[in-house]
JSON list of C-alpha atoms in Angstrom, two decimals:
[
{"chain": "A", "resi": 1, "resn": "UNK", "atom": "CA", "xyz": [-11.29, 27.38, 96.19]},
{"chain": "A", "resi": 2, "resn": "UNK", "atom": "CA", "xyz": [-9.30, 29.32, 93.57]},
{"chain": "A", "resi": 3, "resn": "UNK", "atom": "CA", "xyz": [-11.14, 31.90, 91.47]},
{"chain": "A", "resi": 4, "resn": "UNK", "atom": "CA", "xyz": [-10.62, 32.61, 87.79]},
{"chain": "A", "resi": 5, "resn": "UNK", "atom": "CA", "xyz": [-9.02, 35.97, 88.39]},
{"chain": "A", "resi": 6, "resn": "UNK", "atom": "CA", "xyz": [-6.55, 34.56, 91.01]},
{"chain": "A", "resi": 7, "resn": "UNK", "atom": "CA", "xyz": [-5.60, 31.69, 88.61]},
{"chain": "A", "resi": 8, "resn": "UNK", "atom": "CA", "xyz": [-4.85, 34.14, 85.81]},
{"chain": "A", "resi": 9, "resn": "UNK", "atom": "CA", "xyz": [-2.71, 36.27, 88.12]},
{"chain": "A", "resi": 10, "resn": "UNK", "atom": "CA", "xyz": [-0.67, 33.24, 89.34]},
{"chain": "A", "resi": 11, "resn": "UNK", "atom": "CA", "xyz": [-0.15, 32.12, 85.78]},
{"chain": "A", "resi": 12, "resn": "UNK", "atom": "CA", "xyz": [0.99, 35.55, 84.63]},
{"chain": "A", "resi": 13, "resn": "UNK", "atom": "CA", "xyz": [3.42, 35.73, 87.59]},
{"chain": "A", "resi": 14, "resn": "UNK", "atom": "CA", "xyz": [4.83, 32.32, 86.76]},
{"chain": "A", "resi": 15, "resn": "UNK", "atom": "CA", "xyz": [5.28, 33.25, 83.10]},
{"chain": "A", "resi": 16, "resn": "UNK", "atom": "CA", "xyz": [7.04, 36.51, 84.12]},
{"chain": "A", "resi": 17, "resn": "UNK", "atom": "CA", "xyz": [9.41, 34.57, 86.38]},
{"chain": "A", "resi": 18, "resn": "UNK", "atom": "CA", "xyz": [10.27, 32.06, 83.68]},
{"chain": "A", "resi": 19, "resn": "UNK", "atom": "CA", "xyz": [10.32, 34.30, 80.57]},
{"chain": "A", "resi": 20, "resn": "UNK", "atom": "CA", "xyz": [11.28, 37.59, 82.17]},
{"chain": "A", "resi": 21, "resn": "UNK", "atom": "CA", "xyz": [15.06, 37.05, 82.01]},
{"chain": "A", "resi": 22, "resn": "UNK", "atom": "CA", "xyz": [14.77, 35.85, 78.37]},
{"chain": "A", "resi": 23, "resn": "UNK", "atom": "CA", "xyz": [12.69, 38.94, 77.49]},
{"chain": "A", "resi": 24, "resn": "UNK", "atom": "CA", "xyz": [15.40, 41.21, 79.01]},
{"chain": "A", "resi": 25, "resn": "UNK", "atom": "CA", "xyz": [18.09, 39.42, 77.00]},
{"chain": "A", "resi": 26, "resn": "UNK", "atom": "CA", "xyz": [16.04, 39.79, 73.83]},
{"chain": "A", "resi": 27, "resn": "UNK", "atom": "CA", "xyz": [15.51, 43.51, 74.39]},
{"chain": "A", "resi": 28, "resn": "UNK", "atom": "CA", "xyz": [19.22, 44.05, 75.12]},
{"chain": "A", "resi": 29, "resn": "UNK", "atom": "CA", "xyz": [20.22, 42.25, 71.90]},
{"chain": "A", "resi": 30, "resn": "UNK", "atom": "CA", "xyz": [17.64, 44.13, 69.83]},
{"chain": "A", "resi": 31, "resn": "UNK", "atom": "CA", "xyz": [19.05, 47.40, 71.21]},
{"chain": "A", "resi": 32, "resn": "UNK", "atom": "CA", "xyz": [22.59, 46.34, 70.08]},
{"chain": "A", "resi": 33, "resn": "UNK", "atom": "CA", "xyz": [22.45, 44.38, 66.84]},
{"chain": "A", "resi": 34, "resn": "UNK", "atom": "CA", "xyz": [26.28, 44.38, 66.56]},
{"chain": "A", "resi": 35, "resn": "UNK", "atom": "CA", "xyz": [26.24, 41.90, 69.45]},
{"chain": "A", "resi": 36, "resn": "UNK", "atom": "CA", "xyz": [24.06, 39.59, 67.41]},
{"chain": "A", "resi": 37, "resn": "UNK", "atom": "CA", "xyz": [26.55, 39.72, 64.54]},
{"chain": "A", "resi": 38, "resn": "UNK", "atom": "CA", "xyz": [29.44, 38.85, 66.91]},
{"chain": "A", "resi": 39, "resn": "UNK", "atom": "CA", "xyz": [27.53, 35.88, 68.25]},
{"chain": "A", "resi": 40, "resn": "UNK", "atom": "CA", "xyz": [26.66, 34.71, 64.80]},
{"chain": "A", "resi": 41, "resn": "UNK", "atom": "CA", "xyz": [30.24, 34.99, 63.58]},
{"chain": "A", "resi": 42, "resn": "UNK", "atom": "CA", "xyz": [31.56, 33.00, 66.58]},
{"chain": "A", "resi": 43, "resn": "UNK", "atom": "CA", "xyz": [28.98, 30.28, 65.84]},
{"chain": "A", "resi": 44, "resn": "UNK", "atom": "CA", "xyz": [29.91, 30.24, 62.19]},
{"chain": "A", "resi": 45, "resn": "UNK", "atom": "CA", "xyz": [33.61, 29.90, 63.03]},
{"chain": "A", "resi": 46, "resn": "UNK", "atom": "CA", "xyz": [32.86, 26.98, 65.40]},
{"chain": "A", "resi": 47, "resn": "UNK", "atom": "CA", "xyz": [30.61, 25.29, 62.86]},
{"chain": "A", "resi": 48, "resn": "UNK", "atom": "CA", "xyz": [33.25, 25.76, 60.12]},
{"chain": "A", "resi": 49, "resn": "UNK", "atom": "CA", "xyz": [35.91, 24.04, 62.23]},
{"chain": "A", "resi": 50, "resn": "UNK", "atom": "CA", "xyz": [33.68, 21.10, 62.88]},
{"chain": "A", "resi": 51, "resn": "UNK", "atom": "CA", "xyz": [32.50, 20.97, 59.27]},
{"chain": "A", "resi": 52, "resn": "UNK", "atom": "CA", "xyz": [36.00, 21.06, 57.84]},
{"chain": "A", "resi": 53, "resn": "UNK", "atom": "CA", "xyz": [37.13, 18.18, 59.99]},
{"chain": "A", "resi": 54, "resn": "UNK", "atom": "CA", "xyz": [34.05, 16.23, 59.04]},
{"chain": "A", "resi": 55, "resn": "UNK", "atom": "CA", "xyz": [34.28, 16.97, 55.32]},
{"chain": "A", "resi": 56, "resn": "UNK", "atom": "CA", "xyz": [37.99, 16.07, 55.32]},
{"chain": "A", "resi": 57, "resn": "UNK", "atom": "CA", "xyz": [37.00, 12.55, 56.49]},
{"chain": "A", "resi": 58, "resn": "UNK", "atom": "CA", "xyz": [33.81, 12.37, 54.41]},
{"chain": "A", "resi": 59, "resn": "UNK", "atom": "CA", "xyz": [35.19, 13.33, 50.96]},
{"chain": "A", "resi": 60, "resn": "UNK", "atom": "CA", "xyz": [37.61, 10.41, 50.58]},
{"chain": "A", "resi": 61, "resn": "UNK", "atom": "CA", "xyz": [34.98, 8.10, 52.09]},
{"chain": "A", "resi": 62, "resn": "UNK", "atom": "CA", "xyz": [32.51, 8.85, 49.28]},
{"chain": "A", "resi": 63, "resn": "UNK", "atom": "CA", "xyz": [35.11, 9.27, 46.55]},
{"chain": "A", "resi": 64, "resn": "UNK", "atom": "CA", "xyz": [35.10, 13.05, 46.25]},
{"chain": "A", "resi": 65, "resn": "UNK", "atom": "CA", "xyz": [38.85, 13.57, 46.62]},
{"chain": "A", "resi": 66, "resn": "UNK", "atom": "CA", "xyz": [40.61, 15.92, 44.18]},
{"chain": "A", "resi": 67, "resn": "UNK", "atom": "CA", "xyz": [43.08, 14.13, 41.96]},
{"chain": "A", "resi": 68, "resn": "UNK", "atom": "CA", "xyz": [44.37, 17.13, 40.03]},
{"chain": "A", "resi": 69, "resn": "UNK", "atom": "CA", "xyz": [44.94, 20.78, 40.63]},
{"chain": "A", "resi": 70, "resn": "UNK", "atom": "CA", "xyz": [41.97, 23.00, 39.80]},
{"chain": "A", "resi": 71, "resn": "UNK", "atom": "CA", "xyz": [42.50, 25.19, 36.74]},
{"chain": "A", "resi": 72, "resn": "UNK", "atom": "CA", "xyz": [42.19, 28.90, 37.29]},
{"chain": "A", "resi": 73, "resn": "UNK", "atom": "CA", "xyz": [40.07, 31.11, 35.06]},
{"chain": "A", "resi": 74, "resn": "UNK", "atom": "CA", "xyz": [43.26, 32.55, 33.48]},
{"chain": "A", "resi": 75, "resn": "UNK", "atom": "CA", "xyz": [44.49, 29.06, 32.56]},
{"chain": "A", "resi": 76, "resn": "UNK", "atom": "CA", "xyz": [41.14, 28.16, 31.07]},
{"chain": "A", "resi": 77, "resn": "UNK", "atom": "CA", "xyz": [41.12, 31.35, 28.97]},
{"chain": "A", "resi": 78, "resn": "UNK", "atom": "CA", "xyz": [44.62, 30.56, 27.74]},
{"chain": "A", "resi": 79, "resn": "UNK", "atom": "CA", "xyz": [43.62, 27.06, 26.75]},
{"chain": "A", "resi": 80, "resn": "UNK", "atom": "CA", "xyz": [40.47, 28.36, 25.05]},
{"chain": "A", "resi": 81, "resn": "UNK", "atom": "CA", "xyz": [42.54, 30.66, 22.90]},
{"chain": "A", "resi": 82, "resn": "UNK", "atom": "CA", "xyz": [44.55, 27.71, 21.60]},
{"chain": "A", "resi": 83, "resn": "UNK", "atom": "CA", "xyz": [41.40, 26.08, 20.24]},
{"chain": "A", "resi": 84, "resn": "UNK", "atom": "CA", "xyz": [39.60, 27.46, 17.24]},
{"chain": "A", "resi": 85, "resn": "UNK", "atom": "CA", "xyz": [35.92, 28.34, 17.59]},
{"chain": "A", "resi": 86, "resn": "UNK", "atom": "CA", "xyz": [33.07, 28.55, 15.25]},
{"chain": "A", "resi": 87, "resn": "UNK", "atom": "CA", "xyz": [30.55, 31.19, 16.20]},
{"chain": "A", "resi": 88, "resn": "UNK", "atom": "CA", "xyz": [27.09, 31.12, 14.68]},
{"chain": "A", "resi": 89, "resn": "UNK", "atom": "CA", "xyz": [24.79, 34.15, 14.50]},
{"chain": "A", "resi": 90, "resn": "UNK", "atom": "CA", "xyz": [21.87, 35.69, 12.72]},
{"chain": "A", "resi": 91, "resn": "UNK", "atom": "CA", "xyz": [22.14, 38.99, 10.92]},
{"chain": "A", "resi": 92, "resn": "UNK", "atom": "CA", "xyz": [19.58, 41.67, 10.24]},
{"chain": "A", "resi": 93, "resn": "UNK", "atom": "CA", "xyz": [18.93, 40.16, 6.80]},
{"chain": "A", "resi": 94, "resn": "UNK", "atom": "CA", "xyz": [17.39, 37.18, 8.68]},
{"chain": "A", "resi": 95, "resn": "UNK", "atom": "CA", "xyz": [20.07, 34.81, 7.31]},
{"chain": "A", "resi": 96, "resn": "UNK", "atom": "CA", "xyz": [22.34, 32.65, 9.41]},
{"chain": "A", "resi": 97, "resn": "UNK", "atom": "CA", "xyz": [26.11, 32.92, 9.36]},
{"chain": "A", "resi": 98, "resn": "UNK", "atom": "CA", "xyz": [29.12, 31.45, 11.10]},
{"chain": "A", "resi": 99, "resn": "UNK", "atom": "CA", "xyz": [32.70, 32.62, 11.49]},
{"chain": "A", "resi": 100, "resn": "UNK", "atom": "CA", "xyz": [35.92, 30.85, 12.48]},
{"chain": "A", "resi": 101, "resn": "UNK", "atom": "CA", "xyz": [37.93, 32.53, 15.24]},
{"chain": "A", "resi": 102, "resn": "UNK", "atom": "CA", "xyz": [41.41, 31.40, 16.31]},
{"chain": "A", "resi": 103, "resn": "UNK", "atom": "CA", "xyz": [43.93, 33.04, 18.60]},
{"chain": "A", "resi": 104, "resn": "UNK", "atom": "CA", "xyz": [41.87, 36.19, 18.80]},
{"chain": "A", "resi": 105, "resn": "UNK", "atom": "CA", "xyz": [41.62, 36.60, 14.98]},
{"chain": "A", "resi": 106, "resn": "UNK", "atom": "CA", "xyz": [38.52, 36.23, 12.80]},
{"chain": "A", "resi": 107, "resn": "UNK", "atom": "CA", "xyz": [39.75, 33.98, 10.02]},
{"chain": "A", "resi": 108, "resn": "UNK", "atom": "CA", "xyz": [36.70, 33.41, 7.82]},
{"chain": "A", "resi": 109, "resn": "UNK", "atom": "CA", "xyz": [33.01, 34.22, 7.53]},
{"chain": "A", "resi": 110, "resn": "UNK", "atom": "CA", "xyz": [30.36, 32.11, 5.85]},
{"chain": "A", "resi": 111, "resn": "UNK", "atom": "CA", "xyz": [27.87, 33.17, 3.23]},
{"chain": "A", "resi": 112, "resn": "UNK", "atom": "CA", "xyz": [24.30, 33.53, 4.56]},
{"chain": "A", "resi": 113, "resn": "UNK", "atom": "CA", "xyz": [22.13, 30.42, 5.02]},
{"chain": "A", "resi": 114, "resn": "UNK", "atom": "CA", "xyz": [18.32, 30.18, 5.03]},
{"chain": "A", "resi": 115, "resn": "UNK", "atom": "CA", "xyz": [18.34, 28.19, 8.34]},
{"chain": "A", "resi": 116, "resn": "UNK", "atom": "CA", "xyz": [20.52, 27.89, 11.37]},
{"chain": "A", "resi": 117, "resn": "UNK", "atom": "CA", "xyz": [20.52, 24.16, 10.81]},
{"chain": "A", "resi": 118, "resn": "UNK", "atom": "CA", "xyz": [22.17, 24.51, 7.41]},
{"chain": "A", "resi": 119, "resn": "UNK", "atom": "CA", "xyz": [24.88, 26.77, 8.90]},
{"chain": "A", "resi": 120, "resn": "UNK", "atom": "CA", "xyz": [25.36, 24.31, 11.80]},
{"chain": "A", "resi": 121, "resn": "UNK", "atom": "CA", "xyz": [25.74, 21.38, 9.37]},
{"chain": "A", "resi": 122, "resn": "UNK", "atom": "CA", "xyz": [28.59, 23.16, 7.59]},
{"chain": "A", "resi": 123, "resn": "UNK", "atom": "CA", "xyz": [30.29, 23.88, 10.91]},
{"chain": "A", "resi": 124, "resn": "UNK", "atom": "CA", "xyz": [30.07, 20.21, 11.84]},
{"chain": "A", "resi": 125, "resn": "UNK", "atom": "CA", "xyz": [31.47, 19.12, 8.48]},
{"chain": "A", "resi": 126, "resn": "UNK", "atom": "CA", "xyz": [34.40, 21.56, 8.67]},
{"chain": "A", "resi": 127, "resn": "UNK", "atom": "CA", "xyz": [35.24, 20.39, 12.19]},
{"chain": "A", "resi": 128, "resn": "UNK", "atom": "CA", "xyz": [35.37, 16.73, 11.03]},
{"chain": "A", "resi": 129, "resn": "UNK", "atom": "CA", "xyz": [36.77, 17.17, 7.50]},
{"chain": "A", "resi": 130, "resn": "UNK", "atom": "CA", "xyz": [39.03, 20.18, 7.14]},
{"chain": "A", "resi": 131, "resn": "UNK", "atom": "CA", "xyz": [39.62, 19.46, 3.43]},
{"chain": "A", "resi": 132, "resn": "UNK", "atom": "CA", "xyz": [36.01, 20.53, 2.72]},
{"chain": "A", "resi": 133, "resn": "UNK", "atom": "CA", "xyz": [37.11, 24.14, 3.26]},
{"chain": "A", "resi": 134, "resn": "UNK", "atom": "CA", "xyz": [37.91, 24.39, -0.48]},
{"chain": "A", "resi": 135, "resn": "UNK", "atom": "CA", "xyz": [34.28, 24.00, -1.51]},
{"chain": "A", "resi": 136, "resn": "UNK", "atom": "CA", "xyz": [32.65, 25.54, 1.55]},
{"chain": "A", "resi": 137, "resn": "UNK", "atom": "CA", "xyz": [30.45, 28.59, 1.17]},
{"chain": "A", "resi": 138, "resn": "UNK", "atom": "CA", "xyz": [32.91, 30.80, 3.15]},
{"chain": "A", "resi": 139, "resn": "UNK", "atom": "CA", "xyz": [35.36, 33.60, 2.45]},
{"chain": "A", "resi": 140, "resn": "UNK", "atom": "CA", "xyz": [38.61, 34.37, 4.24]},
{"chain": "A", "resi": 141, "resn": "UNK", "atom": "CA", "xyz": [39.29, 37.73, 5.81]},
{"chain": "A", "resi": 142, "resn": "UNK", "atom": "CA", "xyz": [41.73, 39.98, 3.92]},
{"chain": "A", "resi": 143, "resn": "UNK", "atom": "CA", "xyz": [44.97, 39.18, 5.76]},
{"chain": "A", "resi": 144, "resn": "UNK", "atom": "CA", "xyz": [44.27, 35.44, 6.32]},
{"chain": "A", "resi": 145, "resn": "UNK", "atom": "CA", "xyz": [46.09, 32.63, 4.53]},
{"chain": "A", "resi": 146, "resn": "UNK", "atom": "CA", "xyz": [45.00, 29.04, 3.92]},
{"chain": "A", "resi": 147, "resn": "UNK", "atom": "CA", "xyz": [47.72, 27.96, 6.31]},
{"chain": "A", "resi": 148, "resn": "UNK", "atom": "CA", "xyz": [46.09, 30.03, 9.07]},
{"chain": "A", "resi": 149, "resn": "UNK", "atom": "CA", "xyz": [42.72, 28.45, 8.39]},
{"chain": "A", "resi": 150, "resn": "UNK", "atom": "CA", "xyz": [44.12, 24.91, 8.24]},
{"chain": "A", "resi": 151, "resn": "UNK", "atom": "CA", "xyz": [46.01, 25.45, 11.53]},
{"chain": "A", "resi": 152, "resn": "UNK", "atom": "CA", "xyz": [42.71, 26.52, 13.13]},
{"chain": "A", "resi": 153, "resn": "UNK", "atom": "CA", "xyz": [40.79, 23.57, 11.71]},
{"chain": "A", "resi": 154, "resn": "UNK", "atom": "CA", "xyz": [43.47, 21.12, 12.92]},
{"chain": "A", "resi": 155, "resn": "UNK", "atom": "CA", "xyz": [42.67, 22.08, 16.50]},
{"chain": "A", "resi": 156, "resn": "UNK", "atom": "CA", "xyz": [39.28, 20.40, 16.14]},
{"chain": "A", "resi": 157, "resn": "UNK", "atom": "CA", "xyz": [40.91, 17.15, 15.00]},
{"chain": "A", "resi": 158, "resn": "UNK", "atom": "CA", "xyz": [43.34, 17.20, 17.95]},
{"chain": "A", "resi": 159, "resn": "UNK", "atom": "CA", "xyz": [40.53, 17.19, 20.53]}
]
């Protein structure tokens, strides 16, 4: 005995009773987004507390504990300065070069090579066998001594 129109009306009324309060809350929040941010921040704080407790138990259980202090970027830079570096590059003449840099100074520059592989092979040799510097296709910068170069090359052998 219930017609289609009456059934639709009853359904719409029921939906309004159930969803109406939620719709009002939604519209209030959309009118004041700062309230949404406050709610999200409170939730994040609560989740962080729970997660920190859980992670404190979980890390040692799976072997992720820290055994040493973490190095800062400044400490890493200081350590990097104490180790010599070979830097390879290609010049406008289409030849490959390398240079040796140590403690902020450019100590030597190679002659040009036809391929990057050839330059890289010389770098590898000099890192392993510093005495090869005498016959290497390189030239020292003006104010650099052989003692400076040998001190830089020794840093590769100490690693």
